[in-house]
Coordinates of C-alpha atoms in Angstrom, one line a residue:
Chain A
M1 CA 4.0 -3.8 -31.7
M2 CA 5.6 -6.6 -30.0
D3 CA 7.1 -6.3 -26.5
E4 CA 11.0 -6.4 -26.5
A5 CA 11.5 -9.8 -25.2
T6 CA 9.2 -11.2 -27.9
R7 CA 11.1 -9.5 -30.3
M8 CA 14.3 -11.1 -29.2
A9 CA 13.0 -14.3 -29.0
A10 CA 11.9 -13.8 -32.7
A11 CA 15.3 -12.6 -33.6
E12 CA 17.0 -15.7 -31.9
Y13 CA 14.6 -18.0 -33.4
V14 CA 15.5 -16.6 -36.7
L15 CA 19.2 -16.9 -36.2
G16 CA 18.8 -20.4 -34.4
T17 CA 20.2 -19.9 -31.1
L18 CA 17.1 -20.3 -29.0
P19 CA 17.6 -23.4 -26.8
A20 CA 15.8 -26.4 -27.9
E21 CA 12.9 -26.1 -25.6
E22 CA 12.5 -22.3 -25.8
R23 CA 12.4 -22.7 -29.6
E24 CA 9.7 -25.5 -29.6
H25 CA 7.7 -23.3 -27.5
F26 CA 8.1 -20.4 -30.0
A27 CA 7.3 -22.3 -32.9
E28 CA 4.0 -23.3 -31.4
R29 CA 3.4 -19.9 -30.7
M30 CA 3.6 -18.7 -34.2
V31 CA 1.1 -21.5 -35.2
R32 CA -1.3 -19.5 -32.8
E33 CA -0.1 -16.0 -33.7
P34 CA 0.0 -14.9 -37.1
N35 CA 1.4 -11.6 -36.3
L36 CA 4.3 -13.2 -34.9
A37 CA 5.0 -15.7 -37.7
A38 CA 4.7 -12.7 -40.1
A39 CA 7.3 -10.9 -38.1
V40 CA 9.6 -14.0 -38.0
A41 CA 9.1 -14.4 -42.0
A42 CA 10.3 -10.6 -42.4
M43 CA 13.5 -11.4 -40.2
E44 CA 14.0 -14.5 -42.2
T45 CA 14.0 -12.7 -45.6
R46 CA 16.3 -10.0 -44.4
L47 CA 18.9 -12.6 -43.4
A48 CA 18.5 -14.6 -46.4
P49 CA 21.1 -13.1 -48.7
L50 CA 23.6 -14.6 -46.3
A51 CA 22.5 -18.1 -47.1
A52 CA 21.7 -17.5 -50.5
S53 CA 25.1 -16.4 -51.3
L54 CA 26.7 -19.8 -50.1
P55 CA 28.2 -21.8 -53.1
E56 CA 25.8 -24.4 -54.3
E57 CA 26.4 -28.0 -53.0
A58 CA 24.8 -30.8 -55.2
P59 CA 22.9 -33.2 -53.5
P60 CA 23.4 -36.9 -54.5
P61 CA 21.3 -37.6 -57.6
E62 CA 19.3 -40.4 -56.2
L63 CA 17.9 -38.0 -53.5
W64 CA 15.2 -36.7 -55.8
R65 CA 14.0 -40.3 -56.5
K66 CA 13.7 -40.8 -52.7
L67 CA 11.9 -37.8 -52.3
A68 CA 9.5 -38.6 -55.1
A69 CA 8.8 -42.0 -53.6
S70 CA 8.0 -40.5 -50.4
L71 CA 5.7 -38.0 -52.0
D72 CA 3.8 -41.1 -53.3
E73 CA 3.5 -42.6 -50.1
G74 CA 2.6 -39.5 -48.2
G75 CA 0.1 -38.4 -50.8
A76 CA -1.0 -41.0 -53.1
S77 CA -4.5 -41.1 -51.4
A78 CA -4.9 -37.7 -49.9
I79 CA -3.3 -35.8 -52.7
P80 CA -4.5 -36.0 -56.3
A81 CA -1.8 -36.5 -58.8
A82 CA -0.7 -33.6 -60.7
P83 CA -2.8 -33.0 -63.9
A84 CA -1.0 -33.6 -66.8
S85 CA 0.1 -30.9 -68.8
P86 CA -2.6 -30.0 -71.2
S87 CA -0.4 -31.2 -74.2
S88 CA 1.0 -34.1 -72.6
G89 CA -0.8 -37.3 -72.5
K90 CA 1.8 -38.6 -70.1
G91 CA 1.2 -37.3 -66.5
P92 CA 4.4 -36.5 -64.7
A93 CA 3.3 -38.7 -61.6
G94 CA 4.1 -42.1 -63.5
G95 CA 7.6 -41.2 -64.3
A96 CA 8.2 -39.2 -61.0
Q97 CA 10.4 -42.1 -59.4
G98 CA 14.1 -42.4 -60.4
A99 CA 14.8 -39.1 -62.2
E100 CA 18.6 -38.9 -63.3
I101 CA 20.1 -35.8 -64.4
V102 CA 21.0 -35.6 -67.9
S103 CA 23.8 -33.3 -68.9
L104 CA 22.6 -30.2 -70.7
R105 CA 25.0 -27.7 -71.8
R106 CA 24.1 -24.1 -72.3
R107 CA 25.2 -22.9 -75.7
L108 CA 26.0 -19.1 -76.0
A109 CA 28.2 -19.1 -78.8
I110 CA 25.9 -17.5 -81.3
W111 CA 24.3 -15.4 -78.7
R112 CA 25.8 -12.1 -79.8
G113 CA 23.9 -9.8 -81.8
S114 CA 20.6 -10.7 -80.5
A115 CA 17.7 -8.4 -80.5
L116 CA 16.3 -6.7 -77.4
A117 CA 13.3 -9.0 -77.1
T118 CA 15.6 -12.1 -77.1
G119 CA 17.9 -10.6 -74.6
A120 CA 15.3 -10.5 -72.2
L121 CA 14.4 -13.8 -73.2
A122 CA 17.9 -15.5 -72.6
A123 CA 18.4 -13.7 -69.2
G124 CA 15.3 -15.7 -67.8
L125 CA 15.1 -18.8 -69.7
A126 CA 16.6 -22.0 -69.2
L127 CA 15.6 -25.6 -70.3
A128 CA 14.8 -28.7 -68.6
V129 CA 14.5 -31.8 -70.6
I130 CA 12.3 -34.8 -69.3
L131 CA 13.3 -38.1 -71.0
R132 CA 11.6 -41.4 -70.7
P133 CA 14.6 -43.6 -70.2
D134 CA 13.0 -46.8 -71.0
F135 CA 14.7 -46.2 -74.3
F136 CA 18.1 -46.1 -73.1
V137 CA 18.4 -48.6 -70.1
P138 CA 16.9 -52.2 -69.9
P139 CA 13.4 -52.4 -68.5
P140 CA 13.4 -51.9 -64.8
T141 CA 12.8 -55.2 -63.0
Q142 CA 9.1 -55.9 -62.5
G143 CA 7.2 -53.8 -60.0
E144 CA 9.2 -50.7 -60.5
E145 CA 7.7 -47.8 -62.6
T146 CA 9.9 -46.8 -65.4
D147 CA 12.2 -43.9 -64.7
R148 CA 12.6 -40.7 -66.6
Y149 CA 15.3 -38.4 -66.9
V150 CA 15.2 -34.8 -65.7
A151 CA 17.6 -31.8 -66.3
V152 CA 17.3 -28.4 -65.5
V153 CA 20.0 -26.2 -67.0
D154 CA 21.1 -23.6 -64.6
A155 CA 24.5 -22.6 -65.8
E156 CA 25.1 -19.3 -64.2
G157 CA 22.5 -19.8 -61.7
R158 CA 19.4 -19.2 -64.0
Q159 CA 16.3 -21.0 -63.4
P160 CA 14.1 -23.0 -65.6
A161 CA 11.4 -21.3 -67.7
M162 CA 10.4 -24.2 -70.0
V163 CA 10.1 -27.9 -69.6
V164 CA 10.5 -30.2 -72.4
T165 CA 9.6 -33.8 -72.4
V166 CA 10.6 -36.2 -74.9
D167 CA 8.5 -39.6 -74.6
T168 CA 10.7 -41.9 -76.8
A169 CA 7.8 -44.5 -76.7
A170 CA 5.1 -42.3 -77.8
G171 CA 7.7 -40.5 -80.0
T172 CA 6.5 -37.2 -78.7
V173 CA 8.3 -34.0 -77.4
S174 CA 6.1 -32.0 -75.1
V175 CA 7.0 -28.4 -74.7
R176 CA 5.7 -26.5 -71.8
S177 CA 6.7 -22.8 -71.0
L178 CA 6.5 -22.2 -67.3
S179 CA 6.8 -18.6 -67.4
A180 CA 5.3 -17.6 -70.9
Q181 CA 8.5 -16.0 -72.2
V182 CA 7.9 -16.5 -75.8
P183 CA 8.7 -12.6 -76.7
D184 CA 6.3 -10.9 -78.8
D185 CA 6.9 -11.1 -82.7
H186 CA 9.1 -14.0 -82.2
S187 CA 8.6 -17.9 -81.9
L188 CA 10.7 -20.5 -80.5
E189 CA 11.7 -23.5 -82.6
L190 CA 13.0 -26.6 -81.4
W191 CA 15.7 -28.5 -83.1
Y192 CA 16.9 -32.0 -83.1
V193 CA 20.5 -32.2 -83.3
G194 CA 21.8 -35.6 -83.9
G195 CA 23.4 -38.3 -86.2
G196 CA 25.9 -35.8 -87.6
G197 CA 23.3 -34.4 -89.9
A198 CA 22.0 -31.1 -90.1
P199 CA 19.5 -30.0 -87.3
R200 CA 16.2 -30.8 -88.1
S201 CA 13.1 -28.7 -86.9
I202 CA 10.8 -30.5 -84.5
G203 CA 8.4 -27.9 -84.3
V204 CA 7.7 -24.2 -83.2
L205 CA 6.4 -22.7 -80.0
E206 CA 4.5 -19.6 -81.1
E207 CA 4.3 -16.3 -79.6
R208 CA 2.4 -16.5 -76.2
E209 CA 1.8 -20.1 -76.6
E210 CA 2.2 -22.1 -73.5
A211 CA 2.2 -25.6 -74.3
K212 CA 2.4 -27.8 -77.4
T213 CA 3.2 -31.4 -78.3
L214 CA 5.3 -32.1 -81.2
R215 CA 5.9 -35.4 -83.1
V216 CA 9.4 -37.0 -83.6
G217 CA 10.2 -39.2 -85.9
A218 CA 11.3 -42.8 -85.2
S219 CA 14.5 -42.4 -87.3
E220 CA 15.3 -39.3 -84.8
L221 CA 14.4 -41.3 -81.6
A222 CA 16.4 -44.1 -82.7
T223 CA 19.5 -42.0 -82.5
I224 CA 18.4 -39.8 -79.7
A225 CA 21.1 -41.1 -77.3
D226 CA 23.5 -39.3 -79.1
A227 CA 21.3 -36.4 -79.6
A228 CA 20.9 -32.6 -78.4
I229 CA 17.8 -30.5 -78.5
A230 CA 18.3 -26.9 -79.4
V231 CA 16.0 -24.0 -79.0
S232 CA 16.4 -21.1 -81.5
V233 CA 14.7 -17.6 -81.6
E234 CA 12.8 -17.3 -84.7
P235 CA 10.8 -14.7 -86.5
P236 CA 6.6 -15.7 -85.8
G237 CA 5.9 -19.3 -87.3
G238 CA 9.4 -20.4 -87.2
S239 CA 12.3 -20.1 -89.5
P240 CA 11.7 -19.5 -93.2
T241 CA 14.9 -21.3 -94.4
G242 CA 14.6 -24.6 -92.4
T243 CA 17.8 -23.7 -90.6
A244 CA 17.9 -21.7 -87.4
T245 CA 18.4 -17.9 -88.3
G246 CA 17.9 -16.6 -84.9
P247 CA 20.3 -17.0 -81.9
V248 CA 20.2 -20.5 -80.4
I249 CA 19.6 -19.9 -76.8
Y250 CA 20.1 -23.4 -75.5
Q251 CA 21.2 -26.9 -76.7
G252 CA 20.7 -29.7 -74.3
K253 CA 22.7 -32.8 -74.8
L254 CA 20.9 -36.0 -73.9
V255 CA 23.0 -38.3 -72.0
P256 CA 21.5 -40.6 -69.6
E257 CA 23.4 -41.4 -66.5
P258 CA 25.1 -44.7 -66.3
R259 CA 23.3 -46.7 -63.3
Chain B
M1 CA 25.6 -11.7 -68.6
Q2 CA 24.0 -9.9 -66.1
E3 CA 21.9 -11.7 -63.5
K4 CA 18.0 -10.9 -63.7
P5 CA 17.2 -11.8 -59.9
L6 CA 13.5 -10.4 -60.4
Q7 CA 13.0 -12.5 -63.4
D8 CA 14.2 -15.6 -61.6
N9 CA 12.2 -14.7 -58.7
Q10 CA 9.1 -14.7 -61.0
V11 CA 10.1 -18.3 -62.3
L12 CA 10.8 -19.7 -58.7
T13 CA 7.3 -18.2 -57.9
T14 CA 5.6 -19.7 -60.7
L15 CA 7.2 -23.1 -60.1
L16 CA 6.3 -22.8 -56.5
E17 CA 2.6 -21.6 -57.1
R18 CA 2.3 -24.7 -59.3
A19 CA 3.6 -27.0 -57.3
G20 CA 1.1 -25.7 -54.5
R21 CA -1.5 -26.9 -57.2
R22 CA 0.1 -30.3 -57.1
D23 CA 2.0 -30.0 -60.4
R24 CA 4.6 -32.5 -60.1
V25 CA 6.8 -31.4 -63.0
A26 CA 6.9 -27.9 -61.7
F27 CA 8.0 -29.1 -58.4
E28 CA 10.7 -31.4 -59.8
A29 CA 12.0 -28.5 -61.7
L30 CA 11.8 -26.5 -58.4
Y31 CA 14.0 -29.0 -56.9
R32 CA 16.4 -29.2 -59.5
T33 CA 16.8 -25.6 -59.3
V34 CA 17.0 -24.8 -55.8
A35 CA 18.3 -28.2 -54.1
G36 CA 21.7 -27.1 -54.6
K37 CA 21.2 -23.9 -52.9
L38 CA 19.2 -25.5 -49.6
F39 CA 21.7 -28.5 -49.4
A40 CA 24.5 -26.0 -49.2
V41 CA 22.5 -24.1 -46.3
Q42 CA 21.9 -27.4 -44.5
L43 CA 25.5 -28.8 -45.0
R44 CA 26.9 -25.7 -43.4
I45 CA 24.8 -26.0 -40.2
L46 CA 24.8 -29.7 -40.0
D47 CA 28.3 -30.5 -41.1
D48 CA 27.4 -34.1 -41.9
R49 CA 26.2 -35.2 -45.5
S50 CA 23.9 -37.9 -44.7
L51 CA 22.1 -36.0 -41.9
A52 CA 22.0 -32.9 -44.6
E53 CA 20.4 -35.3 -47.0
E54 CA 17.8 -36.4 -44.4
T55 CA 17.0 -32.7 -43.9
L56 CA 17.0 -32.0 -47.5
Q57 CA 14.1 -34.4 -48.0
E58 CA 12.3 -33.3 -45.2
A59 CA 12.4 -29.5 -46.4
F60 CA 11.3 -30.7 -49.7
L61 CA 8.5 -32.5 -48.3
K62 CA 7.5 -29.2 -46.1
I63 CA 7.8 -27.0 -49.4
W64 CA 5.6 -29.4 -51.3
E65 CA 3.0 -29.2 -48.4
R66 CA 3.1 -25.6 -47.7
A67 CA 3.4 -24.7 -51.4
S68 CA -0.2 -23.8 -51.6
S69 CA 0.0 -21.4 -48.8
Y70 CA 2.9 -19.5 -50.3
E71 CA 1.9 -15.7 -50.6
R72 CA 4.1 -13.6 -52.8
S73 CA 3.7 -11.1 -50.1
A74 CA 5.5 -13.1 -47.6
G75 CA 8.7 -12.5 -49.5
A76 CA 10.9 -13.9 -52.2
P77 CA 10.4 -17.7 -52.7
L78 CA 14.0 -18.4 -52.4
A79 CA 14.1 -16.7 -49.0
W80 CA 10.8 -18.5 -47.9
M81 CA 12.4 -21.9 -49.0
I82 CA 15.8 -21.0 -47.4
A83 CA 13.9 -20.5 -43.9
I84 CA 12.2 -23.7 -44.3
A85 CA 15.5 -25.5 -45.1
R86 CA 17.4 -23.6 -42.3
N87 CA 14.8 -24.3 -39.8
T88 CA 14.5 -27.9 -40.5
A89 CA 18.3 -28.2 -40.2
I90 CA 18.4 -26.2 -37.0
D91 CA 15.6 -28.2 -35.5
R92 CA 17.6 -31.2 -36.3
L93 CA 20.9 -30.0 -34.8
R94 CA 19.0 -29.1 -31.4
S95 CA 17.4 -32.1 -31.0
K96 CA 20.9 -33.6 -30.5
E97 CA 22.7 -33.4 -27.3
E98 CA 25.7 -32.1 -29.2
R99 CA 27.1 -32.2 -32.7
L100 CA 28.1 -35.5 -33.5
G101 CA 31.5 -35.3 -32.6
K102 CA 32.1 -32.3 -34.7
K103 CA 33.6 -30.1 -31.8
S104 CA 36.2 -28.8 -34.1
I105 CA 33.8 -26.5 -36.0
T106 CA 33.5 -24.2 -32.9
E107 CA 37.0 -23.6 -33.2
T108 CA 38.1 -23.3 -36.2
K109 CA 35.0 -21.4 -38.5
T110 CA 35.1 -17.7 -38.3
G111 CA 32.5 -16.9 -41.0
E112 CA 34.9 -14.7 -43.0
D113 CA 34.6 -16.6 -46.3
I114 CA 30.6 -16.2 -46.0
L115 CA 31.0 -12.4 -45.7
Q116 CA 33.5 -12.8 -48.6
F117 CA 30.5 -14.7 -50.6
L118 CA 28.0 -12.0 -49.7
A119 CA 30.3 -9.0 -50.6
D120 CA 31.1 -10.9 -54.0
G121 CA 27.4 -10.2 -55.0
A122 CA 25.6 -13.2 -53.9
R123 CA 24.1 -15.2 -56.9
G124 CA 20.6 -16.1 -56.2
A125 CA 20.1 -13.6 -53.5
D126 CA 18.4 -10.5 -54.1
P127 CA 21.0 -7.8 -54.9
L128 CA 19.1 -5.1 -52.8
E129 CA 18.5 -7.1 -49.8
A130 CA 21.8 -8.4 -50.1
K131 CA 23.5 -4.8 -50.1
A132 CA 21.3 -4.0 -47.2
L133 CA 22.6 -6.8 -45.2
R134 CA 26.0 -6.3 -46.0
H135 CA 25.8 -2.7 -45.0
C136 CA 24.0 -3.4 -41.9
L137 CA 26.4 -6.4 -41.0
D138 CA 29.4 -3.9 -41.4
G139 CA 28.0 -1.7 -39.0
L140 CA 28.4 -4.1 -36.4
E141 CA 31.5 -4.8 -34.3
T142 CA 33.6 -7.4 -35.4
Q143 CA 32.8 -9.9 -32.8
A144 CA 29.2 -9.2 -33.0
R145 CA 29.2 -9.7 -36.6
E146 CA 31.1 -13.0 -36.1
T147 CA 28.6 -14.3 -33.6
V148 CA 25.7 -13.6 -36.1
V149 CA 27.2 -15.2 -39.1
L150 CA 28.4 -18.2 -37.1
A151 CA 25.1 -18.8 -35.3
Y152 CA 23.3 -18.2 -38.8
C153 CA 25.4 -20.1 -41.1
Y154 CA 26.7 -22.7 -38.8
G155 CA 24.0 -23.3 -36.6
F156 CA 26.3 -22.2 -33.5
S157 CA 24.1 -22.4 -30.2
R158 CA 24.8 -20.2 -27.4
E159 CA 26.9 -22.9 -25.5
E160 CA 28.9 -23.2 -28.5
L161 CA 29.6 -19.5 -28.7
A162 CA 30.4 -19.3 -25.0
Q163 CA 32.9 -22.1 -25.9
R164 CA 34.5 -20.2 -28.6
Y165 CA 34.8 -17.0 -26.9
A166 CA 35.3 -18.2 -23.5
R167 CA 32.5 -16.4 -22.1
P168 CA 29.5 -17.3 -20.0
I169 CA 26.4 -18.1 -21.7
G170 CA 24.7 -15.3 -20.1
T171 CA 27.3 -12.9 -21.7
I172 CA 26.8 -14.4 -25.1
K173 CA 22.8 -14.1 -24.9
T174 CA 23.5 -10.2 -23.9
W175 CA 25.8 -10.0 -27.0
L176 CA 23.4 -11.8 -29.3
H177 CA 20.6 -9.6 -28.3
R178 CA 22.5 -6.2 -28.6
S179 CA 23.8 -7.3 -32.1
L180 CA 20.4 -8.5 -33.4
K181 CA 18.7 -5.4 -32.2
T182 CA 21.2 -3.1 -33.7
L183 CA 21.1 -5.5 -37.0
F184 CA 17.4 -5.3 -37.7
Q185 CA 17.1 -1.8 -36.5
C186 CA 19.3 -1.1 -39.4
L187 CA 17.8 -3.5 -41.8
E188 CA 14.3 -2.1 -41.1
G189 CA 15.4 1.4 -41.2
G190 CA 15.9 0.7 -45.0

């Protein structure tokens, strides 16, 4: 049990009202005293809803690029690069610089009438699309890494549960589930929606499958700037009809941001 | 559609743990997901966009560095990241002699809007924690509640609170201690 003075210092540290010098001392104390740090963490969690309820403010898009660059500087030697996802030949490190947000739109229109399993899926699933942009934009000036585009659909404040990487150079689409939410007895089917034609299936993420690389034809990549990728819930193995039969849970339009 | 904060928590935890294993894609997804929240928190405290952009980067570097030490028992991942963002912003604020010419903040803010956000059922906040906090804040006297919210959300220092309420700093300190004691007793009592 901590004494009253320490407890008050902890509370004021969490609130932020400790004067600069005392604050510094208190922070040093926390490093030495795990119990104190734990008490502070508990208080921080109690008050967090006040901060979590603030309306979001979008940071400038270039901030991620700066952050990624400082990760590279700070960690290039000390921290090994992230392992490439099992399915993706392209590791994330090379493209980490210069991500831009692509606008993605969540599609709920045909969501009604979904089965229970897919309802649970929809609640937690959002989609991130990562695109290598060298297809859209002139090659960067020499010395720069090529960029890629990232978007996380968080309409309604939802979180990403799946990352889709479109590598236009290699002609592949990599799908990686971050929370393994392909429901029992269902598959997720990815669709390429572009060029005004009917959606074409890119491939299927089976029940409990975590990652997969799918090939995309050159003709499809040629129109990818106008395309969208959609994900539907299907019977195991994918749609029996060649068109989406289950609810389309996400549709992401791939629009590169102008520089 | 109904929010599923628990599920969101699981996703955030997954992303954070993967970031802890140096997974850059997961870290980037984490950034895309929570940067707007953390930026909002820091912006309120610093009231200066370019400064908040700096502290946002700083906070994410800390998250990247500390992700491997994140433990589920330490609380929800969003709360954990919010604490890092808030502390980074407050450290920055306290390292300044005063608020970069933003004196007006101490005169105009009341924190009422933030209590309203909380009452509206904070998106992203754990509903049970939010409910408890709302209940316990409601239990405070108006002025006590206001000092807590102003300090927490706008980074008011004791001096700024003293100025705001035209009271000596010692009185403010006493107020704060009394309010915090009552507040945490209520929160910990369940």
